[in-house]
Amino acid sequence: MQQLHTPHVVVVMGVAGTGKTTIGPLLAARLGVPYAEGDDFHPPANIAKMTAGTPLTDEDRWPWLDAIGGWAHGRAGLGGVVSSSALKRSYRDRLRAAAPGVVFVHLTGSRELIEDRMSHRQGHFMPTALLDSQFATLQPLEPDEAGVAVDVAGTPEEITERAVHALEDLPEPTR
């Protein structure tokens, strides 16, 4: 399998259960860049809220998004992949304010498929009970946003391959 190199900083986004934590490292390996797990940027209070089944507020998310944006800014021109739900346009705008060249890979799929996958994963703090709030919050990428939508049906390798091919069609990042 050919490894590609890209100066893009890619944010793998989508609702919980779409496979950001699975696809992100695979995509980073294919692109030959480092991966950062977005959940690791959450402060402990956010994880406690989500573990208790309480959706985060925008105020909860701002420091988390700023931390991810800081990481992405540091990778500008070098490339990297980081996961973040980035469900709202305002969240993506905040990430772009910190790292203007970021591009998004929006992992998409049916609610049924995603709920099924969530019900089988072990050791994750996000309960399936929050899936409805995730879908209610989701604002898909708009035409003026640099990014691609990738269907999550199939194996992780198939999904990663679709993402790599979709990213090939994007223009070089701005600095």
PDB file of N, CA and C in Angstrom, residues 20-124:
ATOM      1  N   LYS A  20     -14.051   7.925  14.137  1.00  0.00           N
ATOM      2  CA  LYS A  20     -12.966   8.913  14.093  1.00  0.00           C
ATOM      3  C   LYS A  20     -11.672   8.353  14.686  1.00  0.00           C
ATOM      4  N   THR A  21     -11.785   7.650  15.811  1.00  0.00           N
ATOM      5  CA  THR A  21     -10.612   7.112  16.503  1.00  0.00           C
ATOM      6  C   THR A  21     -10.009   5.926  15.764  1.00  0.00           C
ATOM      7  N   THR A  22     -10.791   5.253  14.952  1.00  0.00           N
ATOM      8  CA  THR A  22     -10.281   4.146  14.140  1.00  0.00           C
ATOM      9  C   THR A  22      -9.691   4.665  12.833  1.00  0.00           C
ATOM     10  N   ILE A  23     -10.431   5.524  12.147  1.00  0.00           N
ATOM     11  CA  ILE A  23     -10.016   6.013  10.834  1.00  0.00           C
ATOM     12  C   ILE A  23      -8.876   7.028  10.948  1.00  0.00           C
ATOM     13  N   GLY A  24      -8.894   7.860  11.963  1.00  0.00           N
ATOM     14  CA  GLY A  24      -7.859   8.882  12.116  1.00  0.00           C
ATOM     15  C   GLY A  24      -6.441   8.326  12.056  1.00  0.00           C
ATOM     16  N   PRO A  25      -6.089   7.333  12.890  1.00  0.00           N
ATOM     17  CA  PRO A  25      -4.728   6.789  12.830  1.00  0.00           C
ATOM     18  C   PRO A  25      -4.418   6.095  11.503  1.00  0.00           C
ATOM     19  N   LEU A  26      -5.405   5.413  10.925  1.00  0.00           N
ATOM     20  CA  LEU A  26      -5.185   4.761   9.630  1.00  0.00           C
ATOM     21  C   LEU A  26      -4.921   5.803   8.550  1.00  0.00           C
ATOM     22  N   LEU A  27      -5.686   6.878   8.574  1.00  0.00           N
ATOM     23  CA  LEU A  27      -5.500   7.951   7.596  1.00  0.00           C
ATOM     24  C   LEU A  27      -4.140   8.620   7.793  1.00  0.00           C
ATOM     25  N   ALA A  28      -3.764   8.876   9.041  1.00  0.00           N
ATOM     26  CA  ALA A  28      -2.466   9.491   9.316  1.00  0.00           C
ATOM     27  C   ALA A  28      -1.325   8.609   8.799  1.00  0.00           C
ATOM     28  N   ALA A  29      -1.446   7.303   9.002  1.00  0.00           N
ATOM     29  CA  ALA A  29      -0.413   6.379   8.524  1.00  0.00           C
ATOM     30  C   ALA A  29      -0.320   6.426   7.001  1.00  0.00           C
ATOM     31  N   ARG A  30      -1.469   6.438   6.340  1.00  0.00           N
ATOM     32  CA  ARG A  30      -1.465   6.503   4.866  1.00  0.00           C
ATOM     33  C   ARG A  30      -0.868   7.808   4.363  1.00  0.00           C
ATOM     34  N   LEU A  31      -1.100   8.898   5.100  1.00  0.00           N
ATOM     35  CA  LEU A  31      -0.605  10.202   4.679  1.00  0.00           C
ATOM     36  C   LEU A  31       0.822  10.459   5.159  1.00  0.00           C
ATOM     37  N   GLY A  32       1.325   9.611   6.049  1.00  0.00           N
ATOM     38  CA  GLY A  32       2.681   9.780   6.549  1.00  0.00           C
ATOM     39  C   GLY A  32       2.850  10.953   7.495  1.00  0.00           C
ATOM     40  N   VAL A  33       1.804  11.201   8.304  1.00  0.00           N
ATOM     41  CA  VAL A  33       1.821  12.326   9.241  1.00  0.00           C
ATOM     42  C   VAL A  33       1.380  11.840  10.626  1.00  0.00           C
ATOM     43  N   PRO A  34       1.649  12.623  11.680  1.00  0.00           N
ATOM     44  CA  PRO A  34       1.228  12.210  13.021  1.00  0.00           C
ATOM     45  C   PRO A  34      -0.287  12.305  13.209  1.00  0.00           C
ATOM     46  N   TYR A  35      -0.772  11.521  14.174  1.00  0.00           N
ATOM     47  CA  TYR A  35      -2.182  11.529  14.552  1.00  0.00           C
ATOM     48  C   TYR A  35      -2.301  12.004  15.991  1.00  0.00           C
ATOM     49  N   ALA A  36      -3.321  12.807  16.264  1.00  0.00           N
ATOM     50  CA  ALA A  36      -3.657  13.227  17.622  1.00  0.00           C
ATOM     51  C   ALA A  36      -5.115  12.867  17.888  1.00  0.00           C
ATOM     52  N   GLU A  37      -5.362  12.191  18.989  1.00  0.00           N
ATOM     53  CA  GLU A  37      -6.719  11.798  19.391  1.00  0.00           C
ATOM     54  C   GLU A  37      -7.413  12.997  20.022  1.00  0.00           C
ATOM     55  N   GLY A  38      -8.478  13.456  19.381  1.00  0.00           N
ATOM     56  CA  GLY A  38      -9.193  14.627  19.866  1.00  0.00           C
ATOM     57  C   GLY A  38      -9.727  14.486  21.279  1.00  0.00           C
ATOM     58  N   ASP A  39     -10.146  13.282  21.654  1.00  0.00           N
ATOM     59  CA  ASP A  39     -10.670  13.088  23.005  1.00  0.00           C
ATOM     60  C   ASP A  39      -9.626  13.407  24.072  1.00  0.00           C
ATOM     61  N   ASP A  40      -8.338  13.256  23.723  1.00  0.00           N
ATOM     62  CA  ASP A  40      -7.274  13.534  24.690  1.00  0.00           C
ATOM     63  C   ASP A  40      -7.160  15.017  25.023  1.00  0.00           C
ATOM     64  N   PHE A  41      -7.773  15.873  24.226  1.00  0.00           N
ATOM     65  CA  PHE A  41      -7.727  17.311  24.468  1.00  0.00           C
ATOM     66  C   PHE A  41      -8.849  17.771  25.400  1.00  0.00           C
ATOM     67  N   HIS A  42      -9.810  16.884  25.713  1.00  0.00           N
ATOM     68  CA  HIS A  42     -10.908  17.250  26.615  1.00  0.00           C
ATOM     69  C   HIS A  42     -10.400  17.417  28.038  1.00  0.00           C
ATOM     70  N   PRO A  43     -10.846  18.467  28.721  1.00  0.00           N
ATOM     71  CA  PRO A  43     -10.562  18.546  30.150  1.00  0.00           C
ATOM     72  C   PRO A  43     -11.358  17.471  30.906  1.00  0.00           C
ATOM     73  N   PRO A  44     -10.893  17.056  32.076  1.00  0.00           N
ATOM     74  CA  PRO A  44     -11.589  16.005  32.836  1.00  0.00           C
ATOM     75  C   PRO A  44     -13.071  16.296  33.088  1.00  0.00           C
ATOM     76  N   ALA A  45     -13.418  17.564  33.272  1.00  0.00           N
ATOM     77  CA  ALA A  45     -14.828  17.907  33.527  1.00  0.00           C
ATOM     78  C   ALA A  45     -15.709  17.532  32.337  1.00  0.00           C
ATOM     79  N   ASN A  46     -15.214  17.703  31.113  1.00  0.00           N
ATOM     80  CA  ASN A  46     -15.993  17.339  29.926  1.00  0.00           C
ATOM     81  C   ASN A  46     -16.209  15.830  29.882  1.00  0.00           C
ATOM     82  N   ILE A  47     -15.166  15.069  30.150  1.00  0.00           N
ATOM     83  CA  ILE A  47     -15.293  13.607  30.121  1.00  0.00           C
ATOM     84  C   ILE A  47     -16.272  13.144  31.191  1.00  0.00           C
ATOM     85  N   ALA A  48     -16.225  13.766  32.356  1.00  0.00           N
ATOM     86  CA  ALA A  48     -17.162  13.405  33.431  1.00  0.00           C
ATOM     87  C   ALA A  48     -18.602  13.675  33.003  1.00  0.00           C
ATOM     88  N   LYS A  49     -18.844  14.804  32.346  1.00  0.00           N
ATOM     89  CA  LYS A  49     -20.205  15.121  31.890  1.00  0.00           C
ATOM     90  C   LYS A  49     -20.693  14.096  30.872  1.00  0.00           C
ATOM     91  N   MET A  50     -19.856  13.798  29.882  1.00  0.00           N
ATOM     92  CA  MET A  50     -20.267  12.858  28.840  1.00  0.00           C
ATOM     93  C   MET A  50     -20.461  11.454  29.407  1.00  0.00           C
ATOM     94  N   THR A  51     -19.595  11.044  30.328  1.00  0.00           N
ATOM     95  CA  THR A  51     -19.722   9.729  30.954  1.00  0.00           C
ATOM     96  C   THR A  51     -21.055   9.619  31.693  1.00  0.00           C
ATOM     97  N   ALA A  52     -21.492  10.740  32.272  1.00  0.00           N
ATOM     98  CA  ALA A  52     -22.767  10.771  32.991  1.00  0.00           C
ATOM     99  C   ALA A  52     -23.958  10.898  32.051  1.00  0.00           C
ATOM    100  N   GLY A  53     -23.699  10.984  30.732  1.00  0.00           N
ATOM    101  CA  GLY A  53     -24.782  11.092  29.763  1.00  0.00           C
ATOM    102  C   GLY A  53     -25.275  12.502  29.544  1.00  0.00           C
ATOM    103  N   THR A  54     -24.499  13.498  29.976  1.00  0.00           N
ATOM    104  CA  THR A  54     -24.879  14.897  29.829  1.00  0.00           C
ATOM    105  C   THR A  54     -24.169  15.491  28.620  1.00  0.00           C
ATOM    106  N   PRO A  55     -24.925  15.996  27.647  1.00  0.00           N
ATOM    107  CA  PRO A  55     -24.276  16.614  26.480  1.00  0.00           C
ATOM    108  C   PRO A  55     -23.467  17.844  26.887  1.00  0.00           C
ATOM    109  N   LEU A  56     -22.383  18.074  26.194  1.00  0.00           N
ATOM    110  CA  LEU A  56     -21.568  19.258  26.440  1.00  0.00           C
ATOM    111  C   LEU A  56     -22.255  20.498  25.883  1.00  0.00           C
ATOM    112  N   THR A  57     -22.002  21.626  26.524  1.00  0.00           N
ATOM    113  CA  THR A  57     -22.475  22.913  26.020  1.00  0.00           C
ATOM    114  C   THR A  57     -21.379  23.516  25.146  1.00  0.00           C
ATOM    115  N   ASP A  58     -21.725  24.565  24.418  1.00  0.00           N
ATOM    116  CA  ASP A  58     -20.705  25.257  23.636  1.00  0.00           C
ATOM    117  C   ASP A  58     -19.591  25.770  24.553  1.00  0.00           C
ATOM    118  N   GLU A  59     -19.952  26.280  25.718  1.00  0.00           N
ATOM    119  CA  GLU A  59     -18.953  26.784  26.657  1.00  0.00           C
ATOM    120  C   GLU A  59     -17.999  25.675  27.090  1.00  0.00           C
ATOM    121  N   ASP A  60     -18.507  24.445  27.223  1.00  0.00           N
ATOM    122  CA  ASP A  60     -17.648  23.308  27.548  1.00  0.00           C
ATOM    123  C   ASP A  60     -16.669  23.021  26.412  1.00  0.00           C
ATOM    124  N   ARG A  61     -17.129  23.225  25.200  1.00  0.00           N
ATOM    125  CA  ARG A  61     -16.342  22.830  24.027  1.00  0.00           C
ATOM    126  C   ARG A  61     -15.249  23.829  23.643  1.00  0.00           C
ATOM    127  N   TRP A  62     -15.415  25.116  23.968  1.00  0.00           N
ATOM    128  CA  TRP A  62     -14.453  26.115  23.481  1.00  0.00           C
ATOM    129  C   TRP A  62     -13.014  25.791  23.883  1.00  0.00           C
ATOM    130  N   PRO A  63     -12.710  25.503  25.159  1.00  0.00           N
ATOM    131  CA  PRO A  63     -11.304  25.196  25.504  1.00  0.00           C
ATOM    132  C   PRO A  63     -10.794  23.934  24.790  1.00  0.00           C
ATOM    133  N   TRP A  64     -11.658  22.966  24.592  1.00  0.00           N
ATOM    134  CA  TRP A  64     -11.298  21.740  23.889  1.00  0.00           C
ATOM    135  C   TRP A  64     -10.953  22.052  22.432  1.00  0.00           C
ATOM    136  N   LEU A  65     -11.814  22.822  21.777  1.00  0.00           N
ATOM    137  CA  LEU A  65     -11.562  23.197  20.383  1.00  0.00           C
ATOM    138  C   LEU A  65     -10.303  24.054  20.260  1.00  0.00           C
ATOM    139  N   ASP A  66     -10.084  24.936  21.228  1.00  0.00           N
ATOM    140  CA  ASP A  66      -8.881  25.772  21.194  1.00  0.00           C
ATOM    141  C   ASP A  66      -7.620  24.913  21.317  1.00  0.00           C
ATOM    142  N   ALA A  67      -7.673  23.878  22.143  1.00  0.00           N
ATOM    143  CA  ALA A  67      -6.516  22.986  22.299  1.00  0.00           C
ATOM    144  C   ALA A  67      -6.258  22.220  20.996  1.00  0.00           C
ATOM    145  N   ILE A  68      -7.315  21.736  20.377  1.00  0.00           N
ATOM    146  CA  ILE A  68      -7.160  21.035  19.093  1.00  0.00           C
ATOM    147  C   ILE A  68      -6.640  22.009  18.035  1.00  0.00           C
ATOM    148  N   GLY A  69      -7.196  23.204  18.011  1.00  0.00           N
ATOM    149  CA  GLY A  69      -6.752  24.223  17.065  1.00  0.00           C
ATOM    150  C   GLY A  69      -5.280  24.572  17.262  1.00  0.00           C
ATOM    151  N   GLY A  70      -4.829  24.611  18.500  1.00  0.00           N
ATOM    152  CA  GLY A  70      -3.418  24.872  18.780  1.00  0.00           C
ATOM    153  C   GLY A  70      -2.525  23.774  18.233  1.00  0.00           C
ATOM    154  N   TRP A  71      -2.951  22.536  18.407  1.00  0.00           N
ATOM    155  CA  TRP A  71      -2.182  21.411  17.853  1.00  0.00           C
ATOM    156  C   TRP A  71      -2.135  21.520  16.325  1.00  0.00           C
ATOM    157  N   ALA A  72      -3.297  21.773  15.713  1.00  0.00           N
ATOM    158  CA  ALA A  72      -3.370  21.872  14.253  1.00  0.00           C
ATOM    159  C   ALA A  72      -2.503  23.027  13.744  1.00  0.00           C
ATOM    160  N   HIS A  73      -2.512  24.147  14.442  1.00  0.00           N
ATOM    161  CA  HIS A  73      -1.687  25.297  14.058  1.00  0.00           C
ATOM    162  C   HIS A  73      -0.201  24.914  14.064  1.00  0.00           C
ATOM    163  N   GLY A  74       0.200  24.174  15.073  1.00  0.00           N
ATOM    164  CA  GLY A  74       1.584  23.740  15.180  1.00  0.00           C
ATOM    165  C   GLY A  74       2.011  22.779  14.080  1.00  0.00           C
ATOM    166  N   ARG A  75       1.051  22.143  13.428  1.00  0.00           N
ATOM    167  CA  ARG A  75       1.337  21.194  12.353  1.00  0.00           C
ATOM    168  C   ARG A  75       1.187  21.828  10.972  1.00  0.00           C
ATOM    169  N   ALA A  76       0.831  23.118  10.899  1.00  0.00           N
ATOM    170  CA  ALA A  76       0.634  23.799   9.613  1.00  0.00           C
ATOM    171  C   ALA A  76       1.885  23.658   8.753  1.00  0.00           C
ATOM    172  N   GLY A  77       1.696  23.253   7.506  1.00  0.00           N
ATOM    173  CA  GLY A  77       2.786  23.060   6.580  1.00  0.00           C
ATOM    174  C   GLY A  77       3.502  21.730   6.732  1.00  0.00           C
ATOM    175  N   LEU A  78       3.254  21.051   7.833  1.00  0.00           N
ATOM    176  CA  LEU A  78       3.875  19.750   8.107  1.00  0.00           C
ATOM    177  C   LEU A  78       2.897  18.602   7.898  1.00  0.00           C
ATOM    178  N   GLY A  79       1.628  18.888   8.117  1.00  0.00           N
ATOM    179  CA  GLY A  79       0.588  17.873   7.999  1.00  0.00           C
ATOM    180  C   GLY A  79       0.328  17.179   9.319  1.00  0.00           C
ATOM    181  N   GLY A  80      -0.846  16.642   9.440  1.00  0.00           N
ATOM    182  CA  GLY A  80      -1.259  15.924  10.635  1.00  0.00           C
ATOM    183  C   GLY A  80      -2.717  15.547  10.502  1.00  0.00           C
ATOM    184  N   VAL A  81      -3.137  14.642  11.350  1.00  0.00           N
ATOM    185  CA  VAL A  81      -4.540  14.236  11.415  1.00  0.00           C
ATOM    186  C   VAL A  81      -4.948  14.285  12.873  1.00  0.00           C
ATOM    187  N   VAL A  82      -6.091  14.899  13.143  1.00  0.00           N
ATOM    188  CA  VAL A  82      -6.638  14.969  14.491  1.00  0.00           C
ATOM    189  C   VAL A  82      -8.133  14.687  14.409  1.00  0.00           C
ATOM    190  N   SER A  83      -8.660  14.026  15.417  1.00  0.00           N
ATOM    191  CA  SER A  83     -10.093  13.768  15.444  1.00  0.00           C
ATOM    192  C   SER A  83     -10.788  14.829  16.296  1.00  0.00           C
ATOM    193  N   SER A  84     -11.984  15.200  15.869  1.00  0.00           N
ATOM    194  CA  SER A  84     -12.831  16.130  16.607  1.00  0.00           C
ATOM    195  C   SER A  84     -14.226  15.997  16.026  1.00  0.00           C
ATOM    196  N   SER A  85     -15.218  15.925  16.882  1.00  0.00           N
ATOM    197  CA  SER A  85     -16.582  15.812  16.348  1.00  0.00           C
ATOM    198  C   SER A  85     -16.895  16.985  15.421  1.00  0.00           C
ATOM    199  N   ALA A  86     -16.474  18.205  15.786  1.00  0.00           N
ATOM    200  CA  ALA A  86     -16.647  19.404  14.944  1.00  0.00           C
ATOM    201  C   ALA A  86     -18.050  19.462  14.336  1.00  0.00           C
ATOM    202  N   LEU A  87     -19.042  19.214  15.158  1.00  0.00           N
ATOM    203  CA  LEU A  87     -20.404  19.040  14.662  1.00  0.00           C
ATOM    204  C   LEU A  87     -21.036  20.319  14.111  1.00  0.00           C
ATOM    205  N   LYS A  88     -20.694  21.469  14.675  1.00  0.00           N
ATOM    206  CA  LYS A  88     -21.299  22.725  14.244  1.00  0.00           C
ATOM    207  C   LYS A  88     -20.326  23.531  13.389  1.00  0.00           C
ATOM    208  N   ARG A  89     -20.900  24.324  12.506  1.00  0.00           N
ATOM    209  CA  ARG A  89     -20.082  25.234  11.693  1.00  0.00           C
ATOM    210  C   ARG A  89     -19.249  26.137  12.598  1.00  0.00           C
ATOM    211  N   SER A  90     -19.839  26.625  13.684  1.00  0.00           N
ATOM    212  CA  SER A  90     -19.093  27.525  14.578  1.00  0.00           C
ATOM    213  C   SER A  90     -17.877  26.826  15.185  1.00  0.00           C
ATOM    214  N   TYR A  91     -17.961  25.520  15.423  1.00  0.00           N
ATOM    215  CA  TYR A  91     -16.813  24.777  15.959  1.00  0.00           C
ATOM    216  C   TYR A  91     -15.722  24.684  14.895  1.00  0.00           C
ATOM    217  N   ARG A  92     -16.121  24.408  13.665  1.00  0.00           N
ATOM    218  CA  ARG A  92     -15.144  24.329  12.577  1.00  0.00           C
ATOM    219  C   ARG A  92     -14.533  25.695  12.304  1.00  0.00           C
ATOM    220  N   ASP A  93     -15.346  26.754  12.409  1.00  0.00           N
ATOM    221  CA  ASP A  93     -14.819  28.107  12.242  1.00  0.00           C
ATOM    222  C   ASP A  93     -13.767  28.400  13.314  1.00  0.00           C
ATOM    223  N   ARG A  94     -14.010  27.944  14.521  1.00  0.00           N
ATOM    224  CA  ARG A  94     -13.047  28.162  15.609  1.00  0.00           C
ATOM    225  C   ARG A  94     -11.737  27.422  15.321  1.00  0.00           C
ATOM    226  N   LEU A  95     -11.856  26.190  14.815  1.00  0.00           N
ATOM    227  CA  LEU A  95     -10.648  25.439  14.457  1.00  0.00           C
ATOM    228  C   LEU A  95      -9.902  26.139  13.315  1.00  0.00           C
ATOM    229  N   ARG A  96     -10.641  26.634  12.314  1.00  0.00           N
ATOM    230  CA  ARG A  96     -10.018  27.339  11.193  1.00  0.00           C
ATOM    231  C   ARG A  96      -9.391  28.655  11.631  1.00  0.00           C
ATOM    232  N   ALA A  97      -9.961  29.311  12.641  1.00  0.00           N
ATOM    233  CA  ALA A  97      -9.376  30.561  13.137  1.00  0.00           C
ATOM    234  C   ALA A  97      -7.985  30.301  13.713  1.00  0.00           C
ATOM    235  N   ALA A  98      -7.813  29.166  14.365  1.00  0.00           N
ATOM    236  CA  ALA A  98      -6.512  28.806  14.941  1.00  0.00           C
ATOM    237  C   ALA A  98      -5.572  28.237  13.884  1.00  0.00           C
ATOM    238  N   ALA A  99      -6.111  27.498  12.941  1.00  0.00           N
ATOM    239  CA  ALA A  99      -5.316  26.810  11.918  1.00  0.00           C
ATOM    240  C   ALA A  99      -6.020  26.959  10.573  1.00  0.00           C
ATOM    241  N   PRO A 100      -5.822  28.078   9.881  1.00  0.00           N
ATOM    242  CA  PRO A 100      -6.593  28.384   8.670  1.00  0.00           C
ATOM    243  C   PRO A 100      -6.541  27.336   7.559  1.00  0.00           C
ATOM    244  N   GLY A 101      -5.510  26.534   7.475  1.00  0.00           N
ATOM    245  CA  GLY A 101      -5.406  25.576   6.388  1.00  0.00           C
ATOM    246  C   GLY A 101      -6.024  24.217   6.651  1.00  0.00           C
ATOM    247  N   VAL A 102      -6.695  24.027   7.797  1.00  0.00           N
ATOM    248  CA  VAL A 102      -7.238  22.701   8.074  1.00  0.00           C
ATOM    249  C   VAL A 102      -8.298  22.318   7.047  1.00  0.00           C
ATOM    250  N   VAL A 103      -8.379  21.015   6.802  1.00  0.00           N
ATOM    251  CA  VAL A 103      -9.437  20.457   5.967  1.00  0.00           C
ATOM    252  C   VAL A 103     -10.148  19.398   6.793  1.00  0.00           C
ATOM    253  N   PHE A 104     -11.387  19.134   6.441  1.00  0.00           N
ATOM    254  CA  PHE A 104     -12.213  18.221   7.214  1.00  0.00           C
ATOM    255  C   PHE A 104     -12.553  16.978   6.411  1.00  0.00           C
ATOM    256  N   VAL A 105     -12.490  15.841   7.072  1.00  0.00           N
ATOM    257  CA  VAL A 105     -13.019  14.589   6.539  1.00  0.00           C
ATOM    258  C   VAL A 105     -14.211  14.271   7.416  1.00  0.00           C
ATOM    259  N   HIS A 106     -15.407  14.488   6.875  1.00  0.00           N
ATOM    260  CA  HIS A 106     -16.647  14.240   7.618  1.00  0.00           C
ATOM    261  C   HIS A 106     -17.065  12.792   7.408  1.00  0.00           C
ATOM    262  N   LEU A 107     -16.955  11.993   8.464  1.00  0.00           N
ATOM    263  CA  LEU A 107     -17.396  10.598   8.406  1.00  0.00           C
ATOM    264  C   LEU A 107     -18.903  10.565   8.585  1.00  0.00           C
ATOM    265  N   THR A 108     -19.601  10.023   7.595  1.00  0.00           N
ATOM    266  CA  THR A 108     -21.057  10.024   7.594  1.00  0.00           C
ATOM    267  C   THR A 108     -21.598   8.601   7.527  1.00  0.00           C
ATOM    268  N   GLY A 109     -22.782   8.420   8.063  1.00  0.00           N
ATOM    269  CA  GLY A 109     -23.431   7.117   7.999  1.00  0.00           C
ATOM    270  C   GLY A 109     -24.812   7.192   8.609  1.00  0.00           C
ATOM    271  N   SER A 110     -25.575   6.129   8.420  1.00  0.00           N
ATOM    272  CA  SER A 110     -26.931   6.104   8.964  1.00  0.00           C
ATOM    273  C   SER A 110     -26.893   5.993  10.483  1.00  0.00           C
ATOM    274  N   ARG A 111     -27.925   6.523  11.113  1.00  0.00           N
ATOM    275  CA  ARG A 111     -28.018   6.451  12.569  1.00  0.00           C
ATOM    276  C   ARG A 111     -27.991   4.998  13.024  1.00  0.00           C
ATOM    277  N   GLU A 112     -28.661   4.118  12.298  1.00  0.00           N
ATOM    278  CA  GLU A 112     -28.738   2.705  12.682  1.00  0.00           C
ATOM    279  C   GLU A 112     -27.353   2.050  12.683  1.00  0.00           C
ATOM    280  N   LEU A 113     -26.578   2.298  11.634  1.00  0.00           N
ATOM    281  CA  LEU A 113     -25.235   1.731  11.543  1.00  0.00           C
ATOM    282  C   LEU A 113     -24.361   2.252  12.683  1.00  0.00           C
ATOM    283  N   ILE A 114     -24.418   3.544  12.923  1.00  0.00           N
ATOM    284  CA  ILE A 114     -23.574   4.149  13.948  1.00  0.00           C
ATOM    285  C   ILE A 114     -23.970   3.667  15.340  1.00  0.00           C
ATOM    286  N   GLU A 115     -25.268   3.574  15.615  1.00  0.00           N
ATOM    287  CA  GLU A 115     -25.713   3.073  16.919  1.00  0.00           C
ATOM    288  C   GLU A 115     -25.268   1.628  17.119  1.00  0.00           C
ATOM    289  N   ASP A 116     -25.348   0.839  16.060  1.00  0.00           N
ATOM    290  CA  ASP A 116     -24.902  -0.552  16.161  1.00  0.00           C
ATOM    291  C   ASP A 116     -23.417  -0.614  16.504  1.00  0.00           C
ATOM    292  N   ARG A 117     -22.618   0.181  15.838  1.00  0.00           N
ATOM    293  CA  ARG A 117     -21.176   0.189  16.121  1.00  0.00           C
ATOM    294  C   ARG A 117     -20.899   0.671  17.540  1.00  0.00           C
ATOM    295  N   MET A 118     -21.609   1.696  17.979  1.00  0.00           N
ATOM    296  CA  MET A 118     -21.401   2.211  19.337  1.00  0.00           C
ATOM    297  C   MET A 118     -21.744   1.162  20.384  1.00  0.00           C
ATOM    298  N   SER A 119     -22.774   0.386  20.124  1.00  0.00           N
ATOM    299  CA  SER A 119     -23.207  -0.602  21.119  1.00  0.00           C
ATOM    300  C   SER A 119     -22.204  -1.738  21.279  1.00  0.00           C
ATOM    301  N   HIS A 120     -21.289  -1.885  20.323  1.00  0.00           N
ATOM    302  CA  HIS A 120     -20.301  -2.967  20.387  1.00  0.00           C
ATOM    303  C   HIS A 120     -18.919  -2.522  20.841  1.00  0.00           C
ATOM    304  N   ARG A 121     -18.706  -1.225  21.008  1.00  0.00           N
ATOM    305  CA  ARG A 121     -17.357  -0.810  21.404  1.00  0.00           C
ATOM    306  C   ARG A 121     -17.213  -0.846  22.920  1.00  0.00           C
ATOM    307  N   GLN A 122     -15.987  -1.088  23.328  1.00  0.00           N
ATOM    308  CA  GLN A 122     -15.680  -1.263  24.747  1.00  0.00           C
ATOM    309  C   GLN A 122     -14.857  -0.088  25.263  1.00  0.00           C
ATOM    310  N   GLY A 123     -15.122   0.297  26.513  1.00  0.00           N
ATOM    311  CA  GLY A 123     -14.250   1.234  27.205  1.00  0.00           C
ATOM    312  C   GLY A 123     -14.284   2.666  26.714  1.00  0.00           C
ATOM    313  N   HIS A 124     -15.363   3.095  26.080  1.00  0.00           N
ATOM    314  CA  HIS A 124     -15.453   4.490  25.633  1.00  0.00           C
ATOM    315  C   HIS A 124     -16.463   5.211  26.511  1.00  0.00           C
TER     316      HIS A 124
END
